Amino acid sequence: MLRVTEIFRSIQGESTHAGRPCTFVRLTGCPMRCVWCDSEYTFTGGDHYSLEDIVARVHGFECRLVEITGGEPLAQRKAFDLIRQLCDEGFEVLVETGGYVSTADVDERAKVILDVKCPASGEEPRNHWPNLEHLRADKDEVKFVIADRGDWDYAQTVIQKYDLQTKAKAILISPAWEQIDLTTLADWVSASGLNVRLQLQLHKYIWGPDVRGV
Ligand code: SF4
């Protein structure tokens, strides 16, 4: 069984897949507590579903792209089985993870969107650095959520230190919601000359920051 907060179809809002129709399976629970977290409602509650129930519901949305998210989806061991089963059934599977749990056992057909937590999140010490060794350059993406200049400097250091420009399909630079001026961050990104991608959380601009299930 897996504990699930919600299953719904919407528009993928972040990553290079932004704008695509996507079914989301949002699993309950997260061992981290990022100060700017926008998914606190996933920390508790949820309903228990069997793997078969989840897969049946995903089929019901008739959408080839599926994202497993949370919370921290990989904190539940059964999530690895769910990812494998969805891949077996021909879905294109995205896994959005906060970077605390090892991604080593994620099915190789899935596409990982891996957070590297920056200092202002309060969770930087919990980054599981070996995850950066598991990146597949043709499909996996790394995301830095930036709240201030210290985060941006940190992100640049990590990008260079781990050679992420060659190890990841994309490096996503995402502003922490209402924490940082967008033009300032855009100026930093453009001045860096790095092969990174500034991204906004599309779904929040469409439906607002607090709407669930979209
Ligand atoms: S890892 Fe994600 S869900 Fe967990 S506290 Fe951080 S932002 Fe929230």
PDB file of C-alpha atoms and ligand atoms in Angstrom, residues 30 32-34 36-37 43 71 117, ligand 1:
ATOM      1  CA  CYS A  30       8.211  14.186   3.672  1.00  0.00           C
ATOM      2  CA  MET A  32      12.349  17.393   5.196  1.00  0.00           C
ATOM      3  CA  ARG A  33      11.039  20.804   6.240  1.00  0.00           C
ATOM      4  CA  CYS A  34      12.141  23.376   3.687  1.00  0.00           C
ATOM      5  CA  TRP A  36       9.513  27.865   1.824  1.00  0.00           C
ATOM      6  CA  CYS A  37       7.744  24.524   1.250  1.00  0.00           C
ATOM      7  CA  PHE A  43       3.007  16.043   5.399  1.00  0.00           C
ATOM      8  CA  GLY A  71       5.931  15.417  -0.337  1.00  0.00           C
ATOM      9  CA  LYS A 117      18.544  22.019  -1.553  1.00  0.00           C
TER      10      LYS A 117
HETATM   11  S1  SF4 B   1      11.398  18.368   0.145  1.00  0.00           S
HETATM   12 FE1  SF4 B   1       9.662  19.237  -0.975  1.00  0.00          FE
HETATM   13  S2  SF4 B   1       7.824  18.538   0.140  1.00  0.00           S
HETATM   14 FE2  SF4 B   1       9.592  18.196   1.481  1.00  0.00          FE
HETATM   15  S3  SF4 B   1       9.684  20.042   2.762  1.00  0.00           S
HETATM   16 FE3  SF4 B   1      11.060  20.394   0.999  1.00  0.00          FE
HETATM   17  S4  SF4 B   1       9.763  21.430  -0.534  1.00  0.00           S
HETATM   18 FE4  SF4 B   1       8.383  20.508   0.995  1.00  0.00          FE
END
